[in-house]
Structures are given as C-alpha cells and as structure tokens.
Short mmCIF file of C-alpha atoms in Angstrom, two decimals:
data_model
loop_
_atom_site.label_atom_id
_atom_site.label_comp_id
_atom_site.label_asym_id
_atom_site.label_seq_id
_atom_site.Cartn_x
_atom_site.Cartn_y
_atom_site.Cartn_z
CA MET A 489 31.00 -84.43 28.62
CA ASP A 490 30.87 -80.55 27.83
CA ALA A 491 32.82 -80.96 23.87
CA GLN A 492 31.30 -78.82 21.19
CA ARG A 493 29.63 -80.19 18.12
CA THR A 494 31.16 -78.78 15.23
CA GLY A 495 30.70 -81.59 12.20
CA PRO A 496 29.49 -82.20 9.44
CA VAL A 497 29.47 -78.59 8.01
CA THR A 498 31.05 -79.31 4.98
CA ASP A 499 31.54 -75.62 2.95
CA SER A 500 30.09 -72.40 3.58
CA LEU A 501 26.52 -72.92 2.13
CA ASP A 502 26.01 -74.98 5.45
CA ARG A 503 27.00 -71.26 6.91
CA ARG A 504 24.59 -69.69 5.58
CA ILE A 505 21.65 -71.68 5.95
CA ILE A 506 22.30 -71.92 9.47
CA SER A 507 22.62 -68.09 9.53
CA ALA A 508 19.46 -67.81 7.37
CA LEU A 509 17.76 -70.16 10.33
CA GLN A 510 19.33 -67.88 12.84
CA ILE A 511 17.09 -64.28 11.32
CA ASP A 512 14.26 -66.60 11.60
CA GLY A 513 14.36 -70.04 13.04
CA ARG A 514 10.91 -71.26 11.35
CA ALA A 515 11.14 -69.65 7.72
CA ALA A 516 10.52 -72.46 5.47
CA TRP A 517 13.17 -74.63 3.63
CA HIS A 518 11.57 -73.14 0.18
CA ARG A 519 11.70 -69.20 1.24
CA ILE A 520 15.53 -69.63 2.59
CA ALA A 521 16.08 -70.92 -0.72
CA ALA A 522 14.76 -68.04 -2.50
CA ALA A 523 16.66 -66.08 -0.45
CA LEU A 524 19.92 -67.74 -0.54
CA GLY A 525 19.43 -67.63 -4.46
CA GLU A 526 20.38 -71.86 -4.17
CA PRO A 527 18.23 -75.23 -5.35
CA GLU A 528 15.13 -75.88 -3.20
CA ARG A 529 16.48 -79.66 -2.55
CA THR A 530 19.54 -78.75 -1.68
CA VAL A 531 18.37 -76.48 0.90
CA VAL A 532 16.31 -78.83 1.87
CA ARG A 533 18.65 -81.82 1.55
CA ARG A 534 21.40 -79.96 3.85
CA GLY A 535 19.18 -77.89 6.13
CA THR A 536 16.93 -81.11 7.50
CA ARG A 537 20.55 -82.62 7.78
CA LEU A 538 21.51 -80.10 10.01
CA LEU A 539 19.08 -80.26 12.39
CA GLU A 540 19.31 -83.40 12.67
CA SER A 541 22.84 -83.76 13.93
CA GLY A 542 22.31 -81.57 16.30
CA LEU A 543 23.97 -79.10 15.28
CA VAL A 544 21.13 -76.40 14.58
CA ARG A 545 18.77 -76.01 17.22
CA ILE A 546 15.45 -74.45 16.84
CA GLY A 547 14.18 -73.58 20.11
CA ALA A 548 11.46 -71.46 21.53
CA MET A 549 11.69 -69.12 25.67
CA ALA A 550 9.18 -67.56 26.80
CA MET A 551 10.06 -64.10 27.55
CA ARG A 552 9.33 -62.73 31.05
CA GLY A 553 10.55 -60.47 33.41
CA ARG A 554 13.76 -58.32 33.00
CA SER A 555 17.08 -59.20 31.64
CA VAL A 556 19.68 -59.44 34.47
CA VAL A 557 23.31 -60.58 34.08
CA VAL A 558 24.61 -62.15 37.54
CA GLY A 559 28.97 -63.07 37.54
CA VAL A 560 29.56 -65.75 39.84
CA ARG A 561 33.23 -66.41 41.62
CA CYS A 562 33.54 -69.49 42.58
CA ALA A 563 34.85 -72.05 45.26
CA PRO A 564 38.14 -73.66 43.53
CA GLY A 565 36.31 -76.47 41.46
CA ARG A 566 33.05 -75.80 41.55
CA ALA A 567 32.73 -73.61 38.35
CA ARG A 568 31.23 -76.24 36.50
CA ILE A 569 28.85 -77.27 39.47
CA THR A 570 27.77 -73.69 40.09
CA ALA A 571 27.09 -72.78 35.88
CA THR A 572 24.92 -76.73 36.23
CA ALA A 573 22.59 -74.99 38.69
CA LEU A 574 22.63 -71.40 36.49
CA ALA A 575 22.02 -73.61 33.71
CA ARG A 576 19.33 -75.58 34.96
CA ARG A 577 16.84 -72.64 35.65
CA PRO A 578 14.05 -71.91 33.90
CA ASP A 579 14.93 -68.22 33.80
CA CYS A 580 18.15 -68.77 32.51
CA VAL A 581 18.87 -67.39 28.68
CA PHE A 582 23.07 -68.35 28.85
CA ALA A 583 25.14 -70.16 31.47
CA HIS A 584 29.48 -69.43 30.50
CA VAL A 585 32.03 -71.14 32.26
CA LEU A 586 35.00 -68.36 32.19
CA THR A 587 39.01 -68.11 32.95
CA GLY A 588 39.73 -65.71 35.33
CA THR A 589 36.53 -63.82 37.38
CA PRO A 590 34.03 -63.90 37.32
CA ASP A 591 34.48 -67.79 36.91
CA CYS A 592 30.47 -68.23 35.98
CA LEU A 593 27.83 -65.81 33.63
CA ALA A 594 24.40 -65.59 33.34
CA GLU A 595 22.05 -63.89 32.06
CA LEU A 596 18.64 -64.44 33.93
CA ARG A 597 14.97 -62.86 32.82
CA TRP A 598 13.18 -62.04 36.22
CA PRO A 599 10.66 -59.80 37.38
CA ARG A 600 11.69 -56.28 38.71
CA GLU A 601 9.95 -56.77 41.81
CA ARG A 602 11.48 -60.22 42.73
CA LEU A 603 15.62 -58.64 42.10
CA ALA A 604 15.78 -58.53 45.82
CA GLY A 605 14.93 -61.77 46.55
CA LEU A 606 16.98 -63.59 44.12
CA VAL A 607 19.91 -60.60 44.72
CA LEU A 608 19.45 -62.03 48.63
CA ASP A 609 18.39 -65.20 48.83
CA GLU A 610 18.86 -67.29 45.22
CA LEU A 611 21.99 -66.55 44.30
CA ALA A 612 23.84 -66.68 47.46
CA GLY A 613 22.15 -70.65 48.12
CA LEU A 614 23.99 -71.50 44.69
CA PRO A 615 26.06 -74.05 45.22
CA GLY A 616 30.01 -73.71 45.03
CA VAL A 617 29.28 -69.90 45.62
CA VAL A 618 32.06 -67.22 47.32
CA GLU A 619 30.49 -64.13 45.77
CA THR A 620 27.81 -62.80 42.64
CA ARG A 621 27.73 -59.57 41.00
CA THR A 622 24.10 -59.09 39.57
CA LEU A 623 24.05 -56.20 36.73
CA PRO A 624 21.03 -55.68 35.55
CA VAL A 625 20.18 -55.13 31.55
CA LEU A 626 19.74 -50.82 31.39
CA ARG A 627 19.66 -51.44 27.07
CA HIS A 628 20.43 -54.24 25.31
CA VAL A 629 22.75 -53.35 22.23
CA ARG A 630 22.56 -56.58 20.26
CA THR A 631 21.25 -59.77 21.40
CA ILE A 632 22.65 -63.20 19.76
CA ARG A 633 19.04 -63.76 18.25
CA GLU A 634 20.40 -60.79 15.60
CA TRP A 635 23.66 -62.25 15.22
CA HIS A 636 24.51 -64.21 12.37
CA ALA A 637 28.31 -64.26 11.50
CA GLY A 638 28.45 -61.37 8.93
CA LEU A 639 27.82 -64.57 5.97
CA LEU A 640 24.65 -62.83 4.62
CA THR A 641 24.46 -60.08 2.31
CA GLU A 642 22.14 -56.95 3.35
CA ALA A 643 19.83 -58.53 0.06
CA GLU A 644 19.97 -62.21 1.30
CA ILE A 645 19.13 -60.65 5.15
CA ALA A 646 16.27 -58.38 3.62
CA ALA A 647 14.78 -60.90 1.79
CA LEU A 648 14.64 -63.51 4.63
CA LYS A 649 12.77 -60.66 7.21
CA GLY A 650 11.03 -59.61 3.86
CA SER A 651 9.54 -63.23 3.95
CA ALA A 652 9.24 -63.54 6.88
CA ARG A 653 6.60 -60.28 7.18
CA ALA A 654 4.62 -61.85 4.18
CA ASP A 655 3.81 -65.07 6.16
CA ALA A 656 1.13 -63.88 8.34
CA ALA A 657 1.17 -66.01 11.29
CA SER A 658 5.25 -64.70 11.85
CA PRO A 659 6.13 -61.33 13.17
CA PRO A 660 8.73 -58.79 11.75
CA VAL A 661 11.77 -60.86 13.22
CA THR A 662 13.60 -57.20 13.96
CA ASP A 663 12.88 -56.21 16.71
CA PRO A 664 15.50 -56.67 19.22
CA LEU A 665 14.95 -58.66 22.80
CA PRO A 666 13.38 -55.81 25.27
CA ALA A 667 15.64 -55.63 28.29
CA GLY A 668 12.89 -54.17 29.64
CA GLU A 669 9.73 -55.79 31.86
CA THR A 670 7.62 -58.22 29.44
CA PRO A 671 4.41 -59.20 30.28
CA LEU A 672 3.27 -62.46 29.94
CA GLU A 673 -0.27 -64.16 30.37
CA LEU A 674 -0.66 -67.48 28.75
CA SER A 675 -3.72 -69.82 28.27
CA ARG A 676 -3.13 -73.18 29.10
CA ALA A 677 -3.67 -73.61 24.99
CA ASP A 678 -0.58 -71.05 25.00
CA ARG A 679 1.65 -72.68 27.98
CA LEU A 680 0.96 -75.69 25.71
CA LEU A 681 1.98 -74.74 22.63
CA LEU A 682 5.27 -72.63 23.58
CA HIS A 683 6.16 -76.55 25.35
CA ALA A 684 6.00 -78.09 22.72
CA LEU A 685 8.09 -75.50 21.03
CA ALA A 686 10.92 -75.00 23.74
CA ASP A 687 12.41 -78.47 22.24
CA ASP A 688 12.00 -77.95 18.46
CA GLY A 689 10.57 -74.87 17.48
CA ARG A 690 9.87 -75.75 13.90
CA ARG A 691 7.03 -78.21 14.88
CA THR A 692 4.54 -77.43 12.16
CA TYR A 693 1.02 -75.53 13.13
CA ASP A 694 -0.59 -79.36 12.79
CA GLU A 695 1.51 -80.73 15.77
CA LEU A 696 1.40 -77.93 17.56
CA GLY A 697 -2.62 -77.69 17.67
CA ARG A 698 -2.72 -81.57 18.08
CA VAL A 699 -0.31 -80.91 21.76
CA SER A 700 -2.47 -77.69 22.39
CA GLY A 701 -5.95 -79.04 22.13
CA VAL A 702 -6.58 -76.82 19.59
CA SER A 703 -7.00 -76.26 15.59
CA GLU A 704 -4.19 -75.98 12.94
CA ALA A 705 -5.98 -72.84 11.96
CA THR A 706 -6.03 -71.76 15.92
CA ALA A 707 -1.98 -72.90 16.40
CA ARG A 708 -1.04 -70.91 13.59
CA ARG A 709 -2.73 -67.58 14.90
CA ARG A 710 -1.49 -68.04 18.49
CA LEU A 711 1.47 -68.52 17.63
CA GLY A 712 1.35 -65.32 15.90
CA ALA A 713 -0.11 -63.35 18.45
CA LEU A 714 2.88 -64.49 20.72
CA ARG A 715 5.42 -63.76 18.35
CA ARG A 716 4.18 -60.03 17.72
CA GLU A 717 3.68 -59.21 21.17
CA GLY A 718 6.59 -60.44 22.36
CA LYS A 719 5.65 -63.03 24.49
CA VAL A 720 7.98 -65.67 22.99
CA ARG A 721 11.12 -65.69 20.84
CA ILE A 722 12.38 -68.57 18.89
CA ARG A 723 15.62 -69.07 18.59
CA ALA A 724 18.46 -70.37 16.21
CA VAL A 725 20.82 -72.43 18.99
CA ILE A 726 24.61 -73.10 17.77
CA GLU A 727 28.26 -73.24 18.64
CA PRO A 728 29.90 -71.05 17.40
CA ALA A 729 32.57 -73.34 16.48
CA VAL A 730 30.19 -74.25 13.46
CA LEU A 731 30.60 -71.53 11.95
CA GLY A 732 34.65 -71.58 12.23
CA LEU A 733 34.22 -68.85 15.03
CA PRO A 734 35.41 -71.69 17.74
CA VAL A 735 37.08 -68.77 20.65
CA GLU A 736 34.37 -67.23 22.61
CA ALA A 737 35.39 -64.61 24.72
CA VAL A 738 33.43 -61.69 27.04
CA LEU A 739 34.84 -58.20 27.36
CA TRP A 740 34.07 -55.86 30.22
CA VAL A 741 34.07 -52.95 28.39
CA ARG A 742 34.92 -49.19 30.75
CA THR A 743 34.01 -46.43 28.65
CA PRO A 744 33.46 -42.41 29.31
CA PRO A 745 30.10 -41.80 29.16
CA ALA A 746 29.65 -39.01 27.01
CA ARG A 747 31.20 -41.95 24.04
CA VAL A 748 29.16 -44.71 25.33
CA ASP A 749 26.70 -44.49 22.12
CA THR A 750 29.98 -44.41 19.50
CA VAL A 751 31.16 -47.14 21.12
CA THR A 752 28.13 -49.40 20.77
CA ALA A 753 27.49 -48.53 17.46
CA ALA A 754 30.80 -49.74 17.06
CA LEU A 755 30.40 -53.80 18.73
CA ALA A 756 26.78 -53.76 16.94
CA ALA A 757 28.58 -53.30 13.39
CA SER A 758 30.91 -56.03 14.29
CA ALA A 759 30.55 -59.34 13.13
CA HIS A 760 32.04 -60.76 16.04
CA VAL A 761 29.97 -59.25 18.42
CA ARG A 762 27.43 -62.23 19.16
CA TYR A 763 26.12 -60.11 22.55
CA ALA A 764 26.29 -56.38 23.76
CA SER A 765 24.48 -55.14 26.36
CA PHE A 766 24.53 -51.51 28.28
CA VAL A 767 24.73 -53.21 32.52
CA THR A 768 24.74 -51.41 35.81
CA GLY A 769 28.02 -51.39 37.44
CA ALA A 770 31.67 -50.06 36.63
CA ARG A 771 32.07 -50.98 33.86
CA GLN A 772 29.05 -50.42 31.70
CA LEU A 773 29.22 -52.32 28.09
CA LEU A 774 29.32 -56.21 28.57
CA VAL A 775 30.52 -58.16 25.30
CA LEU A 776 29.92 -61.21 24.41
CA THR A 777 32.08 -62.42 21.15
CA ALA A 778 33.96 -65.09 18.57
CA PHE A 779 36.52 -64.91 16.77
CA PRO A 780 38.39 -68.16 14.34
CA ASP A 781 41.35 -68.03 16.58
CA GLU A 782 43.14 -66.36 18.99
CA THR A 783 44.90 -63.67 16.62
CA ALA A 784 41.66 -62.17 15.83
CA LEU A 785 40.78 -61.95 19.74
CA HIS A 786 43.96 -59.98 20.00
CA ASP A 787 43.38 -57.39 17.54
CA PHE A 788 39.66 -57.06 17.90
CA VAL A 789 41.01 -55.70 21.54
CA THR A 790 44.20 -53.66 20.65
CA ARG A 791 43.63 -52.23 16.89
CA SER A 792 40.22 -52.01 16.79
CA PRO A 793 38.96 -48.43 16.41
CA TRP A 794 36.74 -48.46 19.05
CA LEU A 795 39.00 -48.49 21.14
CA ALA A 796 40.10 -44.63 21.14
CA ASP A 797 37.03 -44.34 23.12
CA VAL A 798 37.33 -46.67 25.64
CA ALA A 799 39.23 -46.47 29.04
CA SER A 800 39.66 -50.33 29.72
CA VAL A 801 38.94 -53.64 28.35
CA ASP A 802 38.80 -56.77 30.88
CA VAL A 803 38.73 -59.99 28.44
CA SER A 804 37.98 -63.63 29.45
CA LEU A 805 37.67 -66.82 27.57
CA VAL A 806 34.37 -69.00 27.21
CA LEU A 807 35.79 -72.49 28.62
CA THR A 808 31.80 -73.94 28.01
CA THR A 809 28.80 -73.08 27.24
CA LEU A 810 25.84 -75.11 29.90
CA LYS A 811 22.97 -73.02 28.01
CA ARG A 812 22.40 -70.72 25.23
CA GLY A 813 18.90 -69.06 24.26
CA GLY A 814 16.89 -70.52 26.68
CA MET A 815 18.29 -74.54 25.56
CA PRO A 816 20.34 -76.64 27.97
CA ALA A 817 23.72 -78.03 26.15
CA PRO A 818 23.02 -81.14 24.54
CA TRP A 819 25.21 -82.77 26.94
CA LEU A 820 23.72 -81.58 30.03
CA GLN A 821 20.38 -82.98 29.29
CA ASP A 822 21.28 -86.74 29.08
#
C-alpha cells in the first residue's frame, strides 16, 4: 500500500498550523497560537488531531556526512523494490519513485572519505539496479525543512522564528541544512535522546530525560545544544497533498554558470519549490516541487520568468514516496 494520507485537513487554519510546525516542529501550542493570532484552545485541539491522525509527523534526524543525490535506473518492475532498499538505509533523507529516467531518486548523507565505497560497492549491490548516477550536493539552495508552501505571512513566520530564539532550548531555525561535512560525536545519552525523537520529535523533556537516563533539565540543555550545533534536525514531515498540492515533480535544470545565481534566487522565492540543490553533473540544479494540478506544473515549467536564463528543464513526476525527512512512509513501517 502506498496511498497518501490527505484528510482530515478541514480548512486553511489546519494548513497554517501545519506550516507553523514546519518552521519549528517543537514549537509550543501557545506560541503557535500567538503567532497565528488564533485562540490557543483551537490550535491545541486542531494541532493534536493533526498529529494523532498521522497527517503530520515530527521526527529528528542526526546529521552526519555530506549530501549525495542518487539516481537509479531499474530493471522493469523493480523500481519499488530498489526505492524501498534505499529508504531503509539509515543515511537516507528522502526516496522517491519517478516517471521517466531515473526510476528512483534519493538523497543520502555520506562521509566524503567513504564516497568511493558507496559508488563502487554499495549502490551497485542494490536489488534491481541497472545503472546509477551519484551526484554530490555542492550547495543547498532550499531544503524541505525551509519550505512551508507560502501559507503564512512574513510577520507570522518572523513571530514563530522569534519565539524559537526566545526559548533557550531551541536554536534559531533559519540556518539551512549544510551540504558539507557535519561532524557527529554523540554520547550514549545523546544517542538515546535522538533515538527517542526519531519517531516523535515532540516528546516532552521529561520523557526524553527518562529515556536517555538524565534529568529533564539536562535533556533540555542537550537537545538545545545538538540543534544549535547542527548535529540534529527536527522536521515536520507531511505529504504535500495535505496542503492541497498533490502533484509532485522533480526538475533537472541546466543553466549557464553565469546565470546560476539568478535562477536559484527565483526558485528559492517560489512557494512551489520544496527543495533545490546545486549538484555535480551536466544538469546543475535538482529541484523538488509541488503543485495543485498538472496545469500549474505546466505553467511553472513553460511560463516562469526564470526560464529565460536556463538552457533546459527535464521533468519527472513523483509516483510514490518511500521516505521523507529521514522518516519512512507509514505504510513502509507496517
């Protein structure tokens, strides 16, 4: 089974609460209510329902290694099996099955010194593989952690980010996910803490302390430090269809080097762009997008002003997703 969960999102307030959780997955309900200008009881009731329904999942992912995009061409009928194998890797951030070529697309976090082993040995051993392309990420333009579909005003976004800074346990949430090497040296207590957060990023500090064998105050302090140091990311994981954007597409953009900054600035300004990275290879920009329908996608890739600065755009539709934000699809966990 790979059906998307899209209900019960009832109206724009539900979607705005989801967007707020995308900015800071551990934000207290009273802070979200204050930022959105809504009654706290209403935000608590709706937010709790969204989390309990599984439409929004808050998880944590330890950051190690460098970002590497992997595209796989699969034997006929094997794409789902290959994508599942990629998704089950603990270093996998996302995994999609696509139309066209490649059949599967994934992002892995992989140490630079072990890249040769990944390319020459591990990827070749995946089930159903015919051909692989490994594209190290040189720079992230936008990560999915930074995307919130344009449903909040600038003032609301600033309020949510400001409330996070005001919490001594929460770091600023504006730093993009680094493409480069992120050292990861964790104590046993930290590893237990992150393991507890992997499936539920909103666990209380009391719960985190009991699981990791430290006091509540120590758990609060350690999580704050891990987030500030970029060793862990708390992520709200959703299906774009929940926000009224069921059509997902992957764009491969080739542009003259002198126009890259212009194009990336335009892409980063679009609410349809969920993820954009500068990667190695002939097509420098990898872009993950979401739209309300195919017509909106067509308009984006044929009428957008930034197209004047690109040489080509190849489009693949996302058929199904095996992993988002480091969290396997719920049906994959069954």
